XYZ file of N, CA, C and O in Angstrom:
380
model
N 2.234 23.451 64.212
C 3.172 22.683 63.402
C 2.751 22.783 61.951
O 1.587 22.657 61.628
N 3.701 23.006 61.106
C 3.447 23.036 59.671
C 3.456 21.613 59.138
O 4.343 20.833 59.451
N 2.458 21.300 58.353
C 2.430 19.995 57.728
C 3.145 20.074 56.388
O 2.976 21.029 55.647
N 3.945 19.081 56.109
C 4.701 19.045 54.868
C 3.858 18.290 53.854
O 3.601 17.113 54.011
N 3.408 18.981 52.820
C 2.491 18.369 51.871
C 3.085 18.219 50.478
O 2.412 17.808 49.567
N 4.328 18.579 50.331
C 4.919 18.482 49.004
C 5.720 17.189 48.892
O 6.222 16.665 49.870
N 5.798 16.638 47.682
C 6.583 15.411 47.520
C 8.063 15.693 47.750
O 8.597 16.696 47.333
N 8.692 14.813 48.470
C 10.102 14.956 48.806
C 10.804 13.653 48.455
O 10.266 12.584 48.665
N 11.987 13.772 47.924
C 12.772 12.568 47.655
C 13.377 12.089 48.962
O 14.279 12.704 49.510
N 12.843 10.985 49.487
C 13.269 10.513 50.792
C 14.639 9.855 50.766
O 15.181 9.543 51.806
N 15.194 9.635 49.590
C 16.541 9.085 49.541
C 17.583 10.190 49.642
O 18.773 9.938 49.592
N 17.169 11.402 49.842
C 18.047 12.555 49.996
C 18.269 12.808 51.489
O 17.341 13.139 52.217
N 19.503 12.650 51.967
C 19.801 12.803 53.398
C 19.483 14.210 53.910
O 18.975 14.369 55.012
N 19.758 15.217 53.115
C 19.472 16.595 53.537
C 17.971 16.798 53.716
O 17.533 17.462 54.662
N 17.175 16.210 52.830
C 15.725 16.321 52.949
C 15.234 15.625 54.216
O 14.379 16.145 54.926
N 15.809 14.454 54.509
C 15.418 13.738 55.728
C 15.790 14.530 56.982
O 15.045 14.538 57.956
N 16.931 15.196 56.968
C 17.312 16.025 58.115
C 16.324 17.156 58.317
O 15.935 17.466 59.440
N 15.897 17.764 57.236
C 14.909 18.839 57.317
C 13.585 18.311 57.867
O 12.965 18.933 58.732
N 13.171 17.160 57.378
C 11.927 16.555 57.856
C 12.041 16.222 59.338
O 11.122 16.471 60.116
N 13.186 15.672 59.735
C 13.377 15.323 61.151
C 13.284 16.565 62.033
O 12.676 16.536 63.108
N 13.871 17.672 61.591
C 13.795 18.906 62.371
C 12.357 19.384 62.503
O 11.977 19.936 63.525
N 11.560 19.171 61.469
C 10.163 19.618 61.478
C 9.274 18.741 62.353
O 8.452 19.253 63.101
N 9.408 17.421 62.236
C 8.444 16.538 62.895
C 9.053 15.556 63.883
O 8.327 14.848 64.568
N 10.373 15.516 63.977
C 11.042 14.536 64.832
C 10.634 14.611 66.295
O 10.341 13.592 66.928
N 10.580 15.817 66.848
C 10.224 15.970 68.263
C 8.808 15.486 68.531
O 8.540 14.837 69.537
N 7.905 15.778 67.610
C 6.526 15.329 67.764
C 6.454 13.803 67.749
O 5.757 13.191 68.562
N 7.185 13.177 66.823
C 7.176 11.719 66.719
C 7.781 11.071 67.957
O 7.280 10.055 68.435
N 8.841 11.673 68.503
C 9.448 11.135 69.723
C 8.456 11.218 70.878
O 8.316 10.273 71.667
N 7.734 12.329 70.991
C 6.731 12.454 72.058
C 5.640 11.407 71.910
O 5.210 10.780 72.873
N 5.185 11.209 70.694
C 4.141 10.211 70.447
C 4.622 8.814 70.818
O 3.921 8.062 71.486
N 5.844 8.480 70.418
C 6.398 7.162 70.716
C 6.676 6.997 72.212
O 6.522 5.902 72.753
N 7.070 8.066 72.879
C 7.307 8.012 74.314
C 6.023 7.627 75.047
O 6.059 6.844 76.002
N 4.918 8.141 74.602
C 3.635 7.801 75.217
C 3.280 6.337 75.007
O 2.637 5.712 75.847
N 3.720 5.768 73.893
C 3.370 4.378 73.583
C 4.340 3.366 74.180
O 3.910 2.366 74.739
N 5.649 3.617 74.032
C 6.628 2.598 74.418
C 7.566 3.044 75.535
O 8.405 2.267 75.974
N 7.462 4.290 75.948
C 8.346 4.784 76.993
C 9.547 5.504 76.409
O 9.908 5.335 75.243
N 10.142 6.300 77.255
C 11.255 7.157 76.831
C 12.448 6.366 76.327
O 13.106 6.754 75.368
N 12.705 5.237 76.969
C 13.888 4.447 76.638
C 13.875 3.940 75.190
O 14.897 3.940 74.517
N 12.723 3.538 74.699
C 12.634 2.960 73.352
C 12.175 3.948 72.292
O 12.275 3.665 71.094
N 11.662 5.108 72.693
C 11.075 6.058 71.739
C 12.089 6.540 70.701
O 11.794 6.561 69.499
N 13.269 6.917 71.140
C 14.286 7.397 70.191
C 14.704 6.310 69.208
O 14.931 6.582 68.030
N 14.796 5.074 69.706
C 15.150 3.956 68.826
C 14.086 3.735 67.757
O 14.408 3.484 66.586
N 12.826 3.824 68.160
C 11.728 3.628 67.216
C 11.766 4.697 66.132
O 11.692 4.387 64.933
N 11.904 5.957 66.530
C 11.917 7.052 65.551
C 13.136 6.933 64.637
O 13.041 7.122 63.426
N 14.273 6.565 65.206
C 15.466 6.380 64.387
C 15.246 5.263 63.370
O 15.612 5.400 62.202
N 14.644 4.167 63.797
C 14.364 3.063 62.875
C 13.462 3.511 61.728
O 13.657 3.104 60.579
N 12.478 4.342 62.035
C 11.562 4.824 60.999
C 12.312 5.680 59.983
O 12.129 5.522 58.779
N 13.192 6.554 60.462
C 13.925 7.416 59.528
C 14.946 6.617 58.713
O 15.159 6.902 57.539
N 15.548 5.591 59.301
C 16.453 4.724 58.546
C 15.668 3.968 57.474
O 16.109 3.855 56.334
N 14.485 3.487 57.842
C 13.632 2.808 56.861
C 13.239 3.752 55.729
O 13.206 3.360 54.564
N 12.933 4.996 56.079
C 12.575 5.980 55.055
C 13.739 6.222 54.109
O 13.555 6.364 52.903
N 14.945 6.244 54.662
C 16.127 6.443 53.835
C 16.338 5.253 52.897
O 16.668 5.425 51.726
N 16.097 4.050 53.411
C 16.307 2.847 52.609
C 15.180 2.574 51.618
O 15.407 1.976 50.580
N 13.955 2.987 51.950
C 12.796 2.647 51.122
C 12.071 3.876 50.611
O 10.890 3.821 50.305
N 12.751 4.987 50.527
C 12.124 6.247 50.151
C 11.445 6.244 48.808
O 10.454 6.929 48.607
N 11.955 5.469 47.891
C 11.363 5.472 46.562
C 9.955 4.881 46.570
O 9.217 5.043 45.619
N 9.561 4.203 47.644
C 8.228 3.625 47.726
C 7.194 4.598 48.290
O 6.039 4.267 48.410
N 7.610 5.783 48.670
C 6.690 6.753 49.256
C 5.706 7.244 48.206
O 6.084 7.641 47.116
N 4.427 7.205 48.547
C 3.377 7.696 47.655
C 3.257 9.198 47.858
O 2.775 9.657 48.878
N 3.707 9.972 46.882
C 3.772 11.423 47.031
C 2.392 12.068 47.131
O 2.291 13.239 47.456
N 1.336 11.324 46.878
C -0.007 11.876 47.020
C -0.428 11.940 48.488
O -1.365 12.637 48.825
N 0.233 11.178 49.321
C -0.097 11.179 50.745
C 0.669 12.280 51.450
O 1.738 12.691 51.028
N 0.115 12.715 52.554
C 0.781 13.734 53.340
C 1.976 13.110 54.058
O 1.870 12.059 54.678
N 3.112 13.752 53.966
C 4.349 13.215 54.499
C 4.288 12.988 56.005
O 4.723 11.960 56.508
N 3.722 13.947 56.727
C 3.610 13.812 58.174
C 2.798 12.574 58.545
O 3.175 11.811 59.431
N 1.682 12.369 57.871
C 0.825 11.225 58.163
C 1.569 9.911 57.902
O 1.404 8.939 58.643
N 2.398 9.890 56.860
C 3.166 8.691 56.533
C 4.145 8.360 57.657
O 4.213 7.225 58.116
N 4.901 9.364 58.120
C 5.841 9.138 59.219
C 5.110 8.775 60.509
O 5.552 7.912 61.264
N 3.996 9.427 60.778
C 3.217 9.158 61.984
C 2.766 7.701 62.004
O 2.908 7.007 63.004
N 2.229 7.234 60.883
C 1.748 5.855 60.801
C 2.899 4.862 60.917
O 2.767 3.828 61.578
N 4.026 5.161 60.297
C 5.200 4.285 60.418
C 5.657 4.185 61.871
O 5.962 3.099 62.364
N 5.696 5.316 62.571
C 6.090 5.308 63.990
C 5.090 4.526 64.823
O 5.474 3.750 65.703
N 3.824 4.725 64.559
C 2.789 3.998 65.292
C 2.965 2.488 65.113
O 2.936 1.727 66.083
N 3.170 2.066 63.869
C 3.342 0.637 63.589
C 4.597 0.076 64.260
O 4.583 -1.036 64.792
N 5.702 0.840 64.244
C 6.939 0.383 64.900
C 6.731 0.275 66.410
O 7.269 -0.628 67.053
N 5.968 1.198 66.983
C 5.684 1.131 68.423
C 4.873 -0.119 68.760
O 5.146 -0.796 69.755
N 3.891 -0.423 67.929
C 3.092 -1.635 68.130
C 3.993 -2.866 68.051
O 3.884 -3.784 68.877
N 4.899 -2.890 67.084
C 5.847 -4.008 66.971
C 6.701 -4.127 68.227
O 6.943 -5.231 68.717
N 7.152 -2.997 68.744
C 7.976 -2.988 69.959
C 7.194 -3.544 71.146
O 7.714 -4.326 71.935
N 5.931 -3.156 71.263
C 5.089 -3.654 72.355
C 4.846 -5.152 72.217
O 4.822 -5.872 73.223
N 4.685 -5.631 70.998
C 4.509 -7.073 70.776
C 5.765 -7.843 71.172
O 5.682 -8.932 71.739
N 6.927 -7.286 70.855
C 8.181 -7.945 71.242
C 8.282 -8.045 72.761
O 8.683 -9.075 73.292
N 7.946 -6.956 73.444
C 7.984 -6.970 74.911
C 7.042 -8.032 75.463
O 7.392 -8.750 76.389
N 5.851 -8.088 74.894
C 4.868 -9.054 75.377
C 5.368 -10.475 75.152
O 5.221 -11.342 76.010
N 5.976 -10.726 73.993
C 6.506 -12.056 73.697
C 7.615 -12.431 74.675
O 7.696 -13.565 75.122
N 8.446 -11.467 75.018
C 9.521 -11.735 75.979
C 8.937 -12.029 77.352
O 9.369 -12.953 78.039
N 7.933 -11.272 77.755
C 7.320 -11.463 79.068
C 6.548 -12.756 79.169
O 6.376 -13.309 80.239
N 6.048 -13.267 78.049
C 5.265 -14.493 78.053
C 6.097 -15.742 77.761
O 5.565 -16.841 77.785
N 7.380 -15.564 77.499
C 8.207 -16.720 77.171
C 8.358 -17.619 78.393
O 8.402 -17.157 79.527
N 8.445 -18.926 78.164
C 8.498 -19.869 79.279
C 9.843 -19.886 80.026
O 9.957 -20.557 81.028
N 10.827 -19.130 79.542
C 12.101 -19.112 80.229
C 11.916 -18.523 81.621
O 11.319 -17.485 81.811
N 12.412 -19.214 82.594
C 12.339 -18.722 83.959
C 11.070 -19.137 84.683
O 10.907 -18.814 85.856
N 10.175 -19.823 83.985
C 8.974 -20.292 84.671
C 9.336 -21.474 85.552
O 10.114 -22.351 85.189
N 8.753 -21.525 86.707
C 8.943 -22.693 87.586
C 7.925 -23.746 87.194
O 6.729 -23.526 87.240
N 8.421 -24.887 86.779
C 7.504 -25.955 86.353
C 7.625 -27.126 87.253
O 8.515 -27.511 87.807
């Protein structure tokens, strides 16, 4: 896999499509391992939507792949926390 090391304007939809083609499959595989196939595509989509909305905050000194990887990892952790909160909720408990 080629790592993208050049600064890219993330508010550019064409640039995001190119980035998705380069690293999207890898990110989906990583998320599938963490949250399962059902939620992996949603997590990756959320990350790319966030990148589109907050692209101007990207630090161009960082490697682009690492930035997306970390964002996906964090979203997966959030997804797992939501699941845990739902599973631990008192609804349906016999008291």
